[in-house]
mmCIF file of N, CA, C and O in Angstrom:
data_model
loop_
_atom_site.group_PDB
_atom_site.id
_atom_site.type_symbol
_atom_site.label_atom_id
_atom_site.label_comp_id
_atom_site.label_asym_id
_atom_site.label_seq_id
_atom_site.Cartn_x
_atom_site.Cartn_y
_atom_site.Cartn_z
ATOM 1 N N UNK U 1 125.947 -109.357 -34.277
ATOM 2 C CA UNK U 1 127.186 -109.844 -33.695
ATOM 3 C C UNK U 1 128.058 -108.723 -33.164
ATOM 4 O O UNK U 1 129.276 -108.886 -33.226
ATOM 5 N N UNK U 2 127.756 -108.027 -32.843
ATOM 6 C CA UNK U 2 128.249 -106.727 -32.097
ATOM 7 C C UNK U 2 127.783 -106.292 -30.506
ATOM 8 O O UNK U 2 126.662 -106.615 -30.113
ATOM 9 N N UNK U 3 128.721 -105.539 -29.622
ATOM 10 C CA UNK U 3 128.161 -104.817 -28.745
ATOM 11 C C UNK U 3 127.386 -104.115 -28.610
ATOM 12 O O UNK U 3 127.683 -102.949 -28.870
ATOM 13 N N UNK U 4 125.929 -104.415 -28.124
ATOM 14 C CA UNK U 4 124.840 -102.947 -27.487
ATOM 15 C C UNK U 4 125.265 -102.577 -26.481
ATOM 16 O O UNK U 4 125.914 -103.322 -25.746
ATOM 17 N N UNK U 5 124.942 -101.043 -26.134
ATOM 18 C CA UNK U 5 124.971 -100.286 -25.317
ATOM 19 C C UNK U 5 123.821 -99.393 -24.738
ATOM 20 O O UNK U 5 123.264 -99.430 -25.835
ATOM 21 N N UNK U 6 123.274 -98.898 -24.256
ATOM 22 C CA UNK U 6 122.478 -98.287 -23.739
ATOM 23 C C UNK U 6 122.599 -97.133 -22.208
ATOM 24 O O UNK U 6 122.355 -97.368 -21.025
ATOM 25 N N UNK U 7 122.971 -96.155 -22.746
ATOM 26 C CA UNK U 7 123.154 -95.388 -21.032
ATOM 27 C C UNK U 7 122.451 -94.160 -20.947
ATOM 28 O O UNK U 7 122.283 -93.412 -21.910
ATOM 29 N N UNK U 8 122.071 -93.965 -19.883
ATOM 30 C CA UNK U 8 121.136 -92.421 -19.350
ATOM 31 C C UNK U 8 122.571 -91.852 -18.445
ATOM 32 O O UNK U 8 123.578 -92.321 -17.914
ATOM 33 N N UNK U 9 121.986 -90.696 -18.648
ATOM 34 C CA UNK U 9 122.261 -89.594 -17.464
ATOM 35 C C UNK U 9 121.783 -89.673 -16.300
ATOM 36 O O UNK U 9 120.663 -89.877 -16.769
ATOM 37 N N UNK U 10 121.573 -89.704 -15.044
ATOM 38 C CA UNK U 10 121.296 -90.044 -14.030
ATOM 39 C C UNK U 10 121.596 -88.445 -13.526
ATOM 40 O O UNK U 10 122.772 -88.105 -13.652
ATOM 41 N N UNK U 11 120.620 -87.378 -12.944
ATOM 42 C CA UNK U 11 120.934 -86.003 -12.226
ATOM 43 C C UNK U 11 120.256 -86.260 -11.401
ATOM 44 O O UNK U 11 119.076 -86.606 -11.451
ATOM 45 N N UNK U 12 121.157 -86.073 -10.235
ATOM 46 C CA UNK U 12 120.329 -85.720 -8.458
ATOM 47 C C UNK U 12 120.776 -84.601 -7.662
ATOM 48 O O UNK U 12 121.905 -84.348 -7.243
ATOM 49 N N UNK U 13 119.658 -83.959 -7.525
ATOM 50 C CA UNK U 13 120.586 -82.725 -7.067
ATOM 51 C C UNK U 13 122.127 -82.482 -5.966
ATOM 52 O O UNK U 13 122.266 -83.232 -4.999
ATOM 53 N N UNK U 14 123.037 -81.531 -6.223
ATOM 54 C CA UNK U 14 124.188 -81.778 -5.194
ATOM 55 C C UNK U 14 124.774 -83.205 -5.520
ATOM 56 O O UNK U 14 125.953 -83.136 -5.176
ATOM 57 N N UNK U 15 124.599 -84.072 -5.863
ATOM 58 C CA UNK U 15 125.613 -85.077 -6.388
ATOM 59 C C UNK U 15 125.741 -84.937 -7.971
ATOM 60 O O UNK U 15 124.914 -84.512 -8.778
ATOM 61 N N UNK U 16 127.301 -85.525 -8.209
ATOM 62 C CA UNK U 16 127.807 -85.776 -9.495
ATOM 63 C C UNK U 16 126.837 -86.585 -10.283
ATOM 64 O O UNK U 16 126.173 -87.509 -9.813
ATOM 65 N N UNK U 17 126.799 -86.086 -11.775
ATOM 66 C CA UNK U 17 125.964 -86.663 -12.265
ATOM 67 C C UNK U 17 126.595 -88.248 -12.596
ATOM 68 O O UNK U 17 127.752 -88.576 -12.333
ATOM 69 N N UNK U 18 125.660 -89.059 -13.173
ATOM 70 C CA UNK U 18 125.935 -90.582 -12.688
ATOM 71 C C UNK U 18 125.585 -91.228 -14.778
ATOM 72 O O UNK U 18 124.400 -91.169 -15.103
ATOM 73 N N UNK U 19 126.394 -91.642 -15.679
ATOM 74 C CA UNK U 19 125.983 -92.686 -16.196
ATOM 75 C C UNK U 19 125.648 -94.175 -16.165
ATOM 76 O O UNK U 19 126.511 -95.051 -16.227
ATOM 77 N N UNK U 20 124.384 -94.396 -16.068
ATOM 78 C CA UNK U 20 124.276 -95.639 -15.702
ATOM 79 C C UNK U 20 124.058 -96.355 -17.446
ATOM 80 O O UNK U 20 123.416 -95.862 -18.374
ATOM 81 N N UNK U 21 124.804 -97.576 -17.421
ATOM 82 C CA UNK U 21 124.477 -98.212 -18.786
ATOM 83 C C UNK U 21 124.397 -99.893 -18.561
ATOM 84 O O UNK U 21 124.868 -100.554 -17.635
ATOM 85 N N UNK U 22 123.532 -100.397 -19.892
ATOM 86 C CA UNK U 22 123.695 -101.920 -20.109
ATOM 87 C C UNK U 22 124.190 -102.254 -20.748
ATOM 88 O O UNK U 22 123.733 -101.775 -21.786
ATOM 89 N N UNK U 23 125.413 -103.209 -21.093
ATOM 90 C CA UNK U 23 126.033 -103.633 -22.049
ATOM 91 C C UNK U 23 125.249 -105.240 -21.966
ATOM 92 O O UNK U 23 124.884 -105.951 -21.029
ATOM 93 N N UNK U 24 125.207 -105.407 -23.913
ATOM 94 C CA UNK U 24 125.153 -107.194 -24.035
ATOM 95 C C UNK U 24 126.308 -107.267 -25.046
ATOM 96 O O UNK U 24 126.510 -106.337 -25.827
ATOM 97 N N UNK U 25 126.997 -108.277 -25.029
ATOM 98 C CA UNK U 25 127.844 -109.263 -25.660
ATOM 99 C C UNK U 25 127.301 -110.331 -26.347
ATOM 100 O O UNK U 25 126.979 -111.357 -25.749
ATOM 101 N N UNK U 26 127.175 -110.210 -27.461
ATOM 102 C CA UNK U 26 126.858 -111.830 -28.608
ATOM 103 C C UNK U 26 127.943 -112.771 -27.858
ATOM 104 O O UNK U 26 129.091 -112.372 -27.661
ATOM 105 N N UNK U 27 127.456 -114.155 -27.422
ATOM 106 C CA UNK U 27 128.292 -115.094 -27.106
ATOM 107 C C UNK U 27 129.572 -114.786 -28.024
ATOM 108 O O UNK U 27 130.389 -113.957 -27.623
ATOM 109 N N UNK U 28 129.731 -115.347 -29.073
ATOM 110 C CA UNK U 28 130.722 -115.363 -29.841
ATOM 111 C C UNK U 28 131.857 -113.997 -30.825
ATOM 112 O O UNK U 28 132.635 -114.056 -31.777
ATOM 113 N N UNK U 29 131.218 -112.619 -29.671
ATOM 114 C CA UNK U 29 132.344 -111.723 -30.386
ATOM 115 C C UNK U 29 133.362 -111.535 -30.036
ATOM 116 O O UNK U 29 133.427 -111.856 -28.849
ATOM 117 N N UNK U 30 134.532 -111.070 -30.501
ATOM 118 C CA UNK U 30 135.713 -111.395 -30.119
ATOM 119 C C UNK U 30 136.143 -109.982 -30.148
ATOM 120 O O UNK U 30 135.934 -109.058 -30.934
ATOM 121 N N UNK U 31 136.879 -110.112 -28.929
ATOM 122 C CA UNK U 31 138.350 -108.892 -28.499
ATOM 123 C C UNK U 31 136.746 -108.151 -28.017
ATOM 124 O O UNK U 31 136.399 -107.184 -28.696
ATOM 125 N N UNK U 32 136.308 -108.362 -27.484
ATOM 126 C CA UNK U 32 135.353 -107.904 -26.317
ATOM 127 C C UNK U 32 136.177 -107.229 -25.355
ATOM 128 O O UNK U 32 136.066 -106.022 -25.572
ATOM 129 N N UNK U 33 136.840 -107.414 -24.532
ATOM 130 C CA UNK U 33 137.162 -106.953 -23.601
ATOM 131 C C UNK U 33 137.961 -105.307 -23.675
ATOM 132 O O UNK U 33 137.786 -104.301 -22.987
ATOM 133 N N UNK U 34 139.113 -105.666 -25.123
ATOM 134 C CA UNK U 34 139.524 -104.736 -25.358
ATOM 135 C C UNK U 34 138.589 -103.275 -26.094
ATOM 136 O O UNK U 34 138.813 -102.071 -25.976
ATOM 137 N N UNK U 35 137.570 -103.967 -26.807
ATOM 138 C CA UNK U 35 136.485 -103.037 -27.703
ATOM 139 C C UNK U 35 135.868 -102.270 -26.846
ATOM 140 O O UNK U 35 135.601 -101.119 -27.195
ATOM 141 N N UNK U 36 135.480 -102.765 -25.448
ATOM 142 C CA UNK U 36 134.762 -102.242 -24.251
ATOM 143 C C UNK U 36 135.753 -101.348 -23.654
ATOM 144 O O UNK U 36 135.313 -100.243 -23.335
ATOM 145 N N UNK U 37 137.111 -101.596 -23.410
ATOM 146 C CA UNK U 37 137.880 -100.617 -22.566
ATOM 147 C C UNK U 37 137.864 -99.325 -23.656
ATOM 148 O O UNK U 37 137.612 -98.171 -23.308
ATOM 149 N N UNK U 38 138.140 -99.681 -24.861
ATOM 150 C CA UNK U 38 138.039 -98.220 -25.585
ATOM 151 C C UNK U 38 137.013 -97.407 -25.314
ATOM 152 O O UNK U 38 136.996 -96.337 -24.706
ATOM 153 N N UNK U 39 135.992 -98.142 -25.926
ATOM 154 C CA UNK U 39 134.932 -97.543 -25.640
ATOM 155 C C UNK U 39 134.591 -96.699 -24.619
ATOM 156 O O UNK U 39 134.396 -95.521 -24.914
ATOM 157 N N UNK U 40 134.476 -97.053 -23.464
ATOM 158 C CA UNK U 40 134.237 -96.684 -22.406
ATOM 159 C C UNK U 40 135.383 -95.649 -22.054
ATOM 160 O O UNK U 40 135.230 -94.854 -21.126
ATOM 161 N N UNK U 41 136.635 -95.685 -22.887
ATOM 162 C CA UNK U 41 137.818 -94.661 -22.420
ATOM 163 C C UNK U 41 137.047 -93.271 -23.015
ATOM 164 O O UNK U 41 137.017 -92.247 -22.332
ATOM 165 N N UNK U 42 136.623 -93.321 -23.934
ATOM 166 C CA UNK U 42 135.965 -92.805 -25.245
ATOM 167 C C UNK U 42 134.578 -92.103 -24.507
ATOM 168 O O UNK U 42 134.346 -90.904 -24.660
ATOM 169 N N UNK U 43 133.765 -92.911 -23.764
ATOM 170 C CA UNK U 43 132.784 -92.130 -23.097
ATOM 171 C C UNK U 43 133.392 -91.269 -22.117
ATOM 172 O O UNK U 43 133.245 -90.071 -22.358
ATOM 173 N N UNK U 44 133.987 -91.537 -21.151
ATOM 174 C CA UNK U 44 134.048 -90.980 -19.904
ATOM 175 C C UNK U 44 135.405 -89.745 -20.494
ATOM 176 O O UNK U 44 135.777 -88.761 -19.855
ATOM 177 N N UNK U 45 135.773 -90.061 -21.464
ATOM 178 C CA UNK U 45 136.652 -88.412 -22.149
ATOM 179 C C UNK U 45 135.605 -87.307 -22.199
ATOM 180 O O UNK U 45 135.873 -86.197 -21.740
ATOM 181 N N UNK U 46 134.167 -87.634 -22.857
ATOM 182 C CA UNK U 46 133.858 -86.898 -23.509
ATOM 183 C C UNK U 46 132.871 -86.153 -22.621
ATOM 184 O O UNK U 46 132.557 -84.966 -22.723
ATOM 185 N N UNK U 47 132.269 -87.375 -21.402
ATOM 186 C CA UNK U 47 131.333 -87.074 -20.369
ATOM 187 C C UNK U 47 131.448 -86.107 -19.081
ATOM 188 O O UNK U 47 130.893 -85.168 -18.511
ATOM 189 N N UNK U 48 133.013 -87.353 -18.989
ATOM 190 C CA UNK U 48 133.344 -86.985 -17.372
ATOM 191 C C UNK U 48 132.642 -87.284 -16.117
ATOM 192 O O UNK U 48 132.868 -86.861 -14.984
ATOM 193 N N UNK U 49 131.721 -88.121 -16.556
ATOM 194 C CA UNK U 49 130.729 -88.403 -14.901
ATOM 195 C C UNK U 49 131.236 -89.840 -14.890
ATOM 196 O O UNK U 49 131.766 -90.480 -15.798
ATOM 197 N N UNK U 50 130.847 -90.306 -13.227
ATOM 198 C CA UNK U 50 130.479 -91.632 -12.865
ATOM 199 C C UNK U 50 130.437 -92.472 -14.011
ATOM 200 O O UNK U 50 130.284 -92.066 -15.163
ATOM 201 N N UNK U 51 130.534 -93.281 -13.771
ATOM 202 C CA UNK U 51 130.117 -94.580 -14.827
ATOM 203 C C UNK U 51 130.081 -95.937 -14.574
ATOM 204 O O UNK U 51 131.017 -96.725 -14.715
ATOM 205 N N UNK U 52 128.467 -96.281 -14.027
ATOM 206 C CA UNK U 52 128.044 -97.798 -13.713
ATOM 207 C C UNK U 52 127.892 -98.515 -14.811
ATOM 208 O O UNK U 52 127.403 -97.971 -15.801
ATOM 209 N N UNK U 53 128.142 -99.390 -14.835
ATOM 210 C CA UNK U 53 128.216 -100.716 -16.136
ATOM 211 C C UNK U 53 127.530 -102.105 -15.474
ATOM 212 O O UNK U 53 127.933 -102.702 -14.476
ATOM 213 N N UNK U 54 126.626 -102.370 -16.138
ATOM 214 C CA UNK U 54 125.441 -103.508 -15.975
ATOM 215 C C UNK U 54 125.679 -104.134 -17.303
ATOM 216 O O UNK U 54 125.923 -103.672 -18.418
ATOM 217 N N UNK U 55 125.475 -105.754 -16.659
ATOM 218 C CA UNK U 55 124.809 -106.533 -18.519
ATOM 219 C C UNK U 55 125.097 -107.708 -18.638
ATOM 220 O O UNK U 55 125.552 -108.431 -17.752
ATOM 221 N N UNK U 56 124.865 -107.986 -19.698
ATOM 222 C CA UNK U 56 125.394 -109.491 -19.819
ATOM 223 C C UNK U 56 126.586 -109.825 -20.851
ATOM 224 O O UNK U 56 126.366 -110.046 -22.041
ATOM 225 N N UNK U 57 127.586 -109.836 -20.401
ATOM 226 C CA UNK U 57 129.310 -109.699 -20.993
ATOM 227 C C UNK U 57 129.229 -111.730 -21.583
ATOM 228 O O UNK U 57 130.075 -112.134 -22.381
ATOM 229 N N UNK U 58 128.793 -112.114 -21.363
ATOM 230 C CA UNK U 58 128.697 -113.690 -21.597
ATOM 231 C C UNK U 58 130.190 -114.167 -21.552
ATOM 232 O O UNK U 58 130.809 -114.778 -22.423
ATOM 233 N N UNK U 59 130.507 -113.847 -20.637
ATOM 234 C CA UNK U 59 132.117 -114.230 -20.090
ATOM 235 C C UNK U 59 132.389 -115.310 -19.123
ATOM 236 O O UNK U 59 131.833 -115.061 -18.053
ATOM 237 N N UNK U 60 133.064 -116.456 -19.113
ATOM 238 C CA UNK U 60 132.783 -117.715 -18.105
ATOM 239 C C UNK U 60 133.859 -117.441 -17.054
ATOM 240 O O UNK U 60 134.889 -118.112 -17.118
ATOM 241 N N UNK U 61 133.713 -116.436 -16.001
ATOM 242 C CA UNK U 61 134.353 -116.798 -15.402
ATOM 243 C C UNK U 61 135.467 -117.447 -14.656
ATOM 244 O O UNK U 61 136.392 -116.969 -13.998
ATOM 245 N N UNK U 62 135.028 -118.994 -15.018
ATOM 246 C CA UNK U 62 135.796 -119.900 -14.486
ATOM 247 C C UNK U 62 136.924 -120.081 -15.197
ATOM 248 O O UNK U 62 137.824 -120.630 -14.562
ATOM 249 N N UNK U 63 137.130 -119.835 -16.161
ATOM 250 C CA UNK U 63 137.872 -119.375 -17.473
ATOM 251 C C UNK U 63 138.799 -118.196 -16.814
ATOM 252 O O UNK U 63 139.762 -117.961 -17.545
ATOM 253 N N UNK U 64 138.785 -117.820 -16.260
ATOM 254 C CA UNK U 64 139.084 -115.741 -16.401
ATOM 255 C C UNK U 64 140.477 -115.497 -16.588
ATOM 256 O O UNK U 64 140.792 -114.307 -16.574
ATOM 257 N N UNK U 65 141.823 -116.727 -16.843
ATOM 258 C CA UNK U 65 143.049 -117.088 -17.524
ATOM 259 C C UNK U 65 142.721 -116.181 -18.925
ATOM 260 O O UNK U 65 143.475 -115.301 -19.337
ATOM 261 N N UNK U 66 141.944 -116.420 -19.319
ATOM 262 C CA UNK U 66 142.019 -115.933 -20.857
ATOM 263 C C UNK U 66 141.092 -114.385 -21.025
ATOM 264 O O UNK U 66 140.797 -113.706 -22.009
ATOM 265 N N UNK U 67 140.881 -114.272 -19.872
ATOM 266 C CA UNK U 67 140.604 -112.633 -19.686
ATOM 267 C C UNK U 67 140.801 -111.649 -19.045
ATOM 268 O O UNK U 67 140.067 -110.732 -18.678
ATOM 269 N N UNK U 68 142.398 -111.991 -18.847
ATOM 270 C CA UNK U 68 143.621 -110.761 -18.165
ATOM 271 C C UNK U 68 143.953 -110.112 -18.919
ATOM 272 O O UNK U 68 144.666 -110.662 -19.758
ATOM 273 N N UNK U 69 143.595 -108.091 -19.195
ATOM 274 C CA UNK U 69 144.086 -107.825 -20.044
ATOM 275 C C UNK U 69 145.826 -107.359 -19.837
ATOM 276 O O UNK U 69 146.525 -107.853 -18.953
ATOM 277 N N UNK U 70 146.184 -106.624 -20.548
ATOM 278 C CA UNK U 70 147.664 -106.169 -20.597
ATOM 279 C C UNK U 70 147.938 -105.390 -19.459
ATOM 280 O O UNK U 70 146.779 -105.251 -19.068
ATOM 281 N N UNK U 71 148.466 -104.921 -18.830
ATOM 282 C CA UNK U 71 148.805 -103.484 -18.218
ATOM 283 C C UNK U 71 148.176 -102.252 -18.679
ATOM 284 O O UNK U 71 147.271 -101.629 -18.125
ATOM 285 N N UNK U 72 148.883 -101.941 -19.957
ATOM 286 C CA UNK U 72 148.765 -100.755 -20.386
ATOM 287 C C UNK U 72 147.233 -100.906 -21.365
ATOM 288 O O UNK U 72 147.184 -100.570 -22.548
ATOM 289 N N UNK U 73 146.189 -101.406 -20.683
ATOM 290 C CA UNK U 73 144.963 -101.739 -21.708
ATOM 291 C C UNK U 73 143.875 -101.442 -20.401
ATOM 292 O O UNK U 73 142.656 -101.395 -20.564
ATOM 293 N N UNK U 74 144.657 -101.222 -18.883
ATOM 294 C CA UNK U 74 143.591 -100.873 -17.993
ATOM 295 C C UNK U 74 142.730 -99.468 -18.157
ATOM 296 O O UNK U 74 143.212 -98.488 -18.726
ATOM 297 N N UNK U 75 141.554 -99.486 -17.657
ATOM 298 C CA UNK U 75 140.854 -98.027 -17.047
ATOM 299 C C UNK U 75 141.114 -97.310 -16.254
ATOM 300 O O UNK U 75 140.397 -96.331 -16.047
#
């Protein structure tokens, strides 16, 4: 019932290096959105590269009222 993650390094020469990652979401975990912005504040402190994000967030869209975060909670 937790977030996976999974990311490589991506090196090509003369370009910035690139993290590419997959995130999955258990249907039912909660404060997802906020657990992910840390996180990810948390990688890219420590990295400093690019950072593509792939996966399956199991988030409905049609919904997306209830997945505005705060202001001060952006990337």
């Amino acid at each position: 019932n937790e977030i996976e993650y999974i990311f490589v390094d991506v090196f090509i020469p003369k370009v910035k290096v690139m993290s590419v990652g997959i995130v999955y979401r258990p249907p039912m975990q909660a404060n997802f959105l906020e657990i992910l912005i840390q996180d990810f504040k948390n990688l890219i402190e420590i990295n400093k590269n690019e950072l593509y994000i792939l996966g399956d967030f199991n988030v409905n869209l049609f919904h997306n009222d209830s997945y505005i975060l705060k202001e001060n909670q952006s990337c």
